[in-house]
Short mmCIF file of C-alpha atoms and ligand atoms in Angstrom, two decimals:
data_model
loop_
_atom_site.label_atom_id
_atom_site.label_comp_id
_atom_site.label_asym_id
_atom_site.label_seq_id
_atom_site.Cartn_x
_atom_site.Cartn_y
_atom_site.Cartn_z
CA MET X 1 0.00 0.00 0.00
CA ARG X 2 1.14 3.54 -0.63
CA LEU X 3 0.07 5.37 2.51
CA GLY X 4 2.33 8.41 2.29
CA GLY X 5 0.46 11.70 2.51
CA ARG X 6 -2.74 10.14 3.75
CA ARG X 7 -4.51 11.48 6.81
CA VAL X 8 -4.03 9.84 10.22
CA SER X 9 -6.96 9.38 12.58
CA SER X 10 -7.31 11.32 15.81
CA ASN X 11 -9.39 8.47 17.24
CA ILE X 12 -6.47 6.33 18.40
CA GLU X 13 -6.32 5.74 22.14
CA ASP X 14 -3.05 4.37 23.42
CA ARG X 15 -3.47 2.21 26.53
CA ARG X 16 -0.28 0.24 26.15
CA GLY X 17 1.68 -0.24 29.33
CA THR X 18 -1.35 -0.71 31.57
CA ARG X 19 -0.84 -3.65 33.90
CA PHE X 20 -3.55 -5.59 35.65
CA GLY X 21 -3.73 -7.68 38.76
CA ARG X 22 -6.33 -8.56 41.34
CA ALA X 23 -6.88 -7.21 44.80
CA GLY X 24 -4.96 -9.40 47.23
CA GLY X 25 -2.02 -9.73 44.95
CA ILE X 26 -3.16 -12.69 42.91
CA GLY X 27 -1.45 -12.56 39.58
CA LEU X 28 -3.03 -12.07 36.22
CA GLY X 29 -2.56 -15.74 35.38
CA THR X 30 -5.29 -16.79 37.77
CA VAL X 31 -7.89 -14.45 36.36
CA VAL X 32 -7.59 -15.48 32.76
CA LEU X 33 -11.05 -15.55 31.38
CA ALA X 34 -11.91 -18.30 29.01
CA LEU X 35 -12.24 -16.10 25.99
CA LEU X 36 -12.57 -18.08 22.84
CA ALA X 37 -9.73 -17.45 20.48
CA ALA X 38 -12.14 -16.26 17.87
CA TYR X 39 -9.80 -14.35 15.67
CA PHE X 40 -11.11 -11.20 14.12
CA GLY X 41 -13.90 -10.51 16.46
CA ILE X 42 -14.62 -12.10 19.75
CA ASP X 43 -18.15 -13.30 19.98
CA PRO X 44 -19.61 -10.38 21.97
CA GLY X 45 -21.89 -12.80 23.82
CA VAL X 46 -18.94 -14.65 25.20
CA VAL X 47 -17.30 -11.51 26.47
CA LEU X 48 -20.48 -10.19 28.00
CA GLN X 49 -20.95 -13.42 29.94
CA ASN X 50 -17.43 -13.21 31.21
CA SER X 51 -17.86 -9.66 32.35
CA GLN X 52 -20.09 -11.00 35.12
CA GLN X 53 -17.08 -12.72 36.65
CA ALA X 54 -14.44 -11.19 38.85
CA GLN X 55 -12.68 -8.37 37.07
CA PRO X 56 -9.00 -7.72 37.43
CA VAL X 57 -8.13 -4.27 38.62
CA GLN X 58 -5.78 -1.88 36.98
CA GLU X 59 -2.55 -2.03 38.92
CA GLU X 60 -0.15 0.34 37.33
CA GLN X 61 0.77 2.24 34.26
CA VAL X 62 4.31 1.72 33.08
CA PRO X 63 5.92 3.67 30.26
CA TYR X 64 5.53 1.73 27.05
CA GLN X 65 8.52 1.48 24.76
CA GLU X 66 7.37 0.63 21.29
CA SER X 67 9.65 -1.07 18.79
CA ALA X 68 10.31 0.35 15.33
CA GLY X 69 8.01 -2.32 13.90
CA GLU X 70 5.23 -1.33 16.29
CA ALA X 71 5.63 2.33 15.43
CA GLN X 72 5.20 1.41 11.79
CA ALA X 73 2.14 -0.71 12.57
CA ARG X 74 0.65 2.13 14.66
CA GLN X 75 1.12 4.48 11.73
CA LEU X 76 -0.58 2.03 9.37
CA VAL X 77 -3.48 1.51 11.74
CA SER X 78 -3.94 5.28 12.15
CA VAL X 79 -4.05 5.85 8.40
CA VAL X 80 -6.38 2.93 7.72
CA LEU X 81 -8.73 4.00 10.51
CA ALA X 82 -8.83 7.55 9.07
CA ASP X 83 -9.56 6.07 5.68
CA THR X 84 -12.46 4.01 7.03
CA GLU X 85 -13.81 7.19 8.65
CA ASP X 86 -13.82 8.94 5.28
CA THR X 87 -15.33 5.99 3.42
CA TRP X 88 -18.09 5.27 5.90
CA SER X 89 -18.91 8.93 6.48
CA GLN X 90 -19.50 9.25 2.76
CA ILE X 91 -21.68 6.16 2.59
CA PHE X 92 -23.70 7.12 5.67
CA THR X 93 -24.16 10.70 4.47
CA ALA X 94 -25.37 9.49 1.09
CA ALA X 95 -27.97 7.43 2.94
CA GLY X 96 -29.05 10.41 5.05
CA ARG X 97 -27.35 9.14 8.20
CA THR X 98 -24.46 10.29 10.34
CA TYR X 99 -21.42 8.10 10.80
CA GLU X 100 -20.21 8.12 14.38
CA GLN X 101 -16.51 7.38 14.35
CA PRO X 102 -15.28 4.56 16.58
CA LYS X 103 -12.18 4.80 18.74
CA LEU X 104 -9.37 2.37 18.22
CA VAL X 105 -7.64 1.33 21.43
CA LEU X 106 -4.07 0.05 21.35
CA PHE X 107 -3.28 -2.21 24.25
CA SER X 108 -0.50 -4.49 25.38
CA GLN X 109 -1.26 -7.91 26.87
CA ALA X 110 -4.63 -7.10 28.41
CA VAL X 111 -7.36 -4.51 28.39
CA GLN X 112 -10.48 -3.66 30.33
CA THR X 113 -13.49 -2.99 28.09
CA GLN X 114 -17.21 -2.56 28.57
CA CYS X 115 -17.51 -6.04 27.04
CA GLY X 116 -15.31 -7.45 29.78
CA PHE X 117 -11.65 -8.08 30.35
CA ALA X 118 -9.70 -9.28 27.36
CA GLN X 119 -6.21 -10.53 26.74
CA SER X 120 -4.08 -10.38 23.65
CA ASN X 121 -4.64 -14.03 22.83
CA SER X 122 -8.23 -13.28 21.93
CA GLY X 123 -7.02 -11.30 18.93
CA PRO X 124 -8.29 -7.92 17.75
CA PHE X 125 -11.96 -7.32 18.41
CA TYR X 126 -14.77 -4.81 18.45
CA CYS X 127 -16.81 -4.14 21.57
CA PRO X 128 -20.34 -2.93 20.71
CA ALA X 129 -20.95 -1.74 24.29
CA ASP X 130 -18.25 0.94 24.19
CA ARG X 131 -17.95 1.08 20.41
CA ASN X 132 -14.21 0.68 20.44
CA VAL X 133 -11.96 -1.46 18.26
CA TYR X 134 -9.21 -3.11 20.33
CA ILE X 135 -5.89 -4.37 19.07
CA ASP X 136 -2.59 -5.46 20.52
CA LEU X 137 -0.25 -4.77 17.62
CA SER X 138 1.72 -7.93 18.44
CA PHE X 139 -1.17 -9.70 16.71
CA TYR X 140 0.40 -8.69 13.43
CA ASP X 141 3.46 -10.83 14.21
CA GLU X 142 1.12 -13.71 14.86
CA LEU X 143 -0.78 -13.03 11.66
CA HIS X 144 2.49 -13.25 9.79
CA GLN X 145 4.17 -16.11 11.59
CA ARG X 146 1.38 -18.33 12.86
CA PHE X 147 -1.22 -17.71 10.19
CA GLY X 148 1.17 -17.17 7.29
CA ALA X 149 -0.51 -13.91 6.34
CA PRO X 150 2.13 -11.17 6.05
CA GLY X 151 1.82 -7.80 4.39
CA ASP X 152 0.50 -4.35 5.10
CA PHE X 153 -2.79 -4.92 3.34
CA ALA X 154 -3.44 -8.00 5.47
CA GLN X 155 -2.97 -5.69 8.47
CA ALA X 156 -5.32 -3.12 7.01
CA TYR X 157 -7.95 -5.78 6.38
CA VAL X 158 -7.97 -6.66 10.09
CA ILE X 159 -8.85 -3.06 10.99
CA ALA X 160 -11.40 -2.70 8.20
CA HIS X 161 -13.12 -5.92 9.34
CA GLU X 162 -13.44 -4.69 12.93
CA VAL X 163 -14.72 -1.33 11.71
CA GLY X 164 -17.23 -3.40 9.72
CA HIS X 165 -18.58 -4.64 13.06
CA HIS X 166 -18.87 -1.03 14.18
CA VAL X 167 -20.92 -0.25 11.08
CA GLN X 168 -23.15 -3.23 11.88
CA THR X 169 -23.63 -1.81 15.36
CA LEU X 170 -24.56 1.64 14.06
CA LEU X 171 -27.04 0.10 11.62
CA GLY X 172 -28.63 -2.00 14.36
CA ILE X 173 -27.60 -5.24 12.63
CA SER X 174 -25.50 -6.47 15.55
CA GLU X 175 -28.27 -5.97 18.09
CA LYS X 176 -30.81 -7.76 15.93
CA THR X 177 -28.43 -10.64 15.31
CA GLN X 178 -27.62 -10.92 19.01
CA ALA X 179 -31.31 -11.03 19.90
CA ALA X 180 -32.04 -13.61 17.22
CA ARG X 181 -29.14 -15.77 18.35
CA ALA X 182 -30.53 -15.91 21.87
CA ARG X 183 -33.74 -17.50 20.61
CA VAL X 184 -32.36 -20.33 18.51
CA SER X 185 -30.29 -23.49 18.84
CA GLN X 186 -26.52 -23.30 19.17
CA ALA X 187 -26.04 -24.44 15.57
CA ASP X 188 -28.44 -21.77 14.25
CA ALA X 189 -26.84 -19.14 16.49
CA ASN X 190 -23.48 -20.05 14.99
CA ALA X 191 -24.92 -19.77 11.49
CA LEU X 192 -26.11 -16.23 12.29
CA SER X 193 -22.67 -15.38 13.61
CA VAL X 194 -21.16 -16.60 10.33
CA ARG X 195 -23.48 -14.25 8.41
CA GLN X 196 -22.44 -11.35 10.61
CA GLU X 197 -18.73 -12.11 10.19
CA LEU X 198 -18.95 -12.56 6.43
CA GLN X 199 -20.74 -9.23 6.19
CA ALA X 200 -17.87 -7.60 8.11
CA ASP X 201 -15.49 -9.18 5.58
CA CYS X 202 -17.62 -7.77 2.76
CA PHE X 203 -17.58 -4.35 4.44
CA ALA X 204 -13.77 -4.57 4.64
CA GLY X 205 -13.68 -5.19 0.90
CA LEU X 206 -16.11 -2.35 0.35
CA TRP X 207 -13.81 -0.03 2.28
CA ALA X 208 -10.84 -1.01 0.09
CA HIS X 209 -12.89 -0.41 -3.05
CA ASN X 210 -13.97 3.06 -1.98
CA ALA X 211 -10.59 4.09 -0.62
CA GLU X 212 -8.97 3.06 -3.89
CA ALA X 213 -11.61 4.88 -5.90
CA SER X 214 -11.18 8.15 -4.01
CA ARG X 215 -7.38 8.04 -3.89
CA PRO X 216 -5.49 5.06 -5.34
CA PHE X 217 -3.19 3.41 -2.80
CA LEU X 218 -3.14 -0.26 -3.69
CA GLU X 219 -0.02 -1.88 -5.07
CA ALA X 220 0.44 -5.16 -6.90
CA GLY X 221 -0.16 -8.05 -4.52
CA ASP X 222 -2.11 -6.06 -1.92
CA ILE X 223 -5.50 -7.60 -2.58
CA GLU X 224 -3.89 -11.05 -2.66
CA GLU X 225 -2.46 -10.32 0.80
CA GLY X 226 -5.94 -9.50 2.06
CA LEU X 227 -7.44 -12.58 0.46
CA ASN X 228 -4.65 -14.71 1.88
CA ALA X 229 -5.36 -13.33 5.36
CA ALA X 230 -9.10 -13.93 4.95
CA SER X 231 -8.34 -17.46 3.88
CA ALA X 232 -5.87 -18.08 6.71
CA ILE X 233 -8.45 -17.35 9.38
CA GLY X 234 -11.36 -19.37 8.03
CA ASP X 235 -12.91 -21.66 10.65
CA ASP X 236 -12.07 -24.75 8.61
CA ARG X 237 -8.41 -23.77 8.32
CA LEU X 238 -8.16 -22.76 11.98
CA SER X 239 -9.62 -26.05 13.15
CA LYS X 240 -7.54 -27.96 10.60
CA GLY X 241 -10.69 -29.61 9.34
CA ARG X 242 -11.42 -31.15 12.73
CA ALA X 243 -14.45 -29.05 13.72
CA PRO X 244 -17.90 -29.71 12.27
CA PRO X 245 -19.27 -26.93 10.01
CA GLU X 246 -22.18 -26.23 12.39
CA SER X 247 -19.65 -25.12 14.99
CA PHE X 248 -18.25 -22.46 12.67
CA THR X 249 -18.79 -18.88 13.79
CA HIS X 250 -16.79 -16.91 11.20
CA GLY X 251 -17.14 -18.86 7.96
CA THR X 252 -14.85 -21.04 5.90
CA SER X 253 -11.73 -19.73 4.19
CA GLU X 254 -13.48 -19.88 0.84
CA GLN X 255 -16.49 -17.91 2.15
CA ARG X 256 -14.35 -15.25 3.81
CA VAL X 257 -12.34 -14.72 0.64
CA ARG X 258 -15.46 -14.62 -1.52
CA TRP X 259 -17.31 -12.07 0.63
CA PHE X 260 -14.30 -9.82 0.95
CA LYS X 261 -13.94 -9.93 -2.82
CA ARG X 262 -17.62 -9.25 -3.33
CA GLY X 263 -17.36 -6.06 -1.29
CA PHE X 264 -14.16 -5.09 -3.05
CA ASP X 265 -15.42 -5.74 -6.56
CA SER X 266 -18.77 -3.99 -6.10
CA GLY X 267 -18.07 -1.30 -3.50
CA SER X 268 -21.75 -1.54 -2.74
CA MET X 269 -23.62 -2.08 0.55
CA SER X 270 -26.41 -3.99 -1.16
CA GLU X 271 -23.91 -6.63 -2.28
CA CYS X 272 -23.03 -7.26 1.37
CA ASP X 273 -26.45 -8.45 2.51
CA THR X 274 -25.30 -11.77 3.92
CA PHE X 275 -28.48 -12.07 5.99
CA ASN X 276 -30.77 -12.30 2.99
CA THR X 277 -28.66 -14.62 0.91
CA ARG X 278 -29.79 -18.19 0.67
CA SER X 279 -26.40 -19.71 0.09
CA LEU X 280 -23.38 -18.10 1.66
ZN1 ZN V 301 -15.42 -10.32 13.19
#
């Protein structure tokens, strides 16, 4: 991606260096909540349940020394977030609505959110309750090394996907889905979650389409990086084929790639209606 000269967002909140513990001196290790490692968006239901449990308290704030790689990643995230603000503001305005910009919180190791306490191993996520996107930038190393998805566009896709969940929240889609999920079987609830995730993938593609249309920034191989990342985090790939399809919550690699591409190729919201599509 060519990001030089592009605007950076003022909605970045840096909470790196915050350390947590529990009253009585019990270490963080004992208060690990069983967050599912649902990459690219924790199931909000899971986090909300966990928030009922004992919460660690903030212990101290230590100065955070970021590496050169992290500084670069922070810059990328700031530019991509700004770009999503521009894209979605335009789309919302055209529809007679106002786009409320989300905050993006950088954290290290753990973070307290209105969706509960989360640790880095849960991956980047969006919390509908406080409307923040959360990311520990070390996830990008994992994306590269563990998931085999390197590249700056892969990193941008992560942010655009989480912002997609924010858009779903603003449009009331998340709330409706959450309510519907509570009324059905686990398998059907999972199927609804898949629709929500694939729509966020489509929205990520839609962002890339619009950003490119307003000011070209994509370089050869960028879209492939995004598609590779979408493929790397499909439920079938993550479970190495061991989990049954009805347990999927994010969609298969093939589905994630296809919906991202659909958003990217069309640049249109109506092409991202995963909830009214018979076959995903
Ligand atoms: Zn997601």
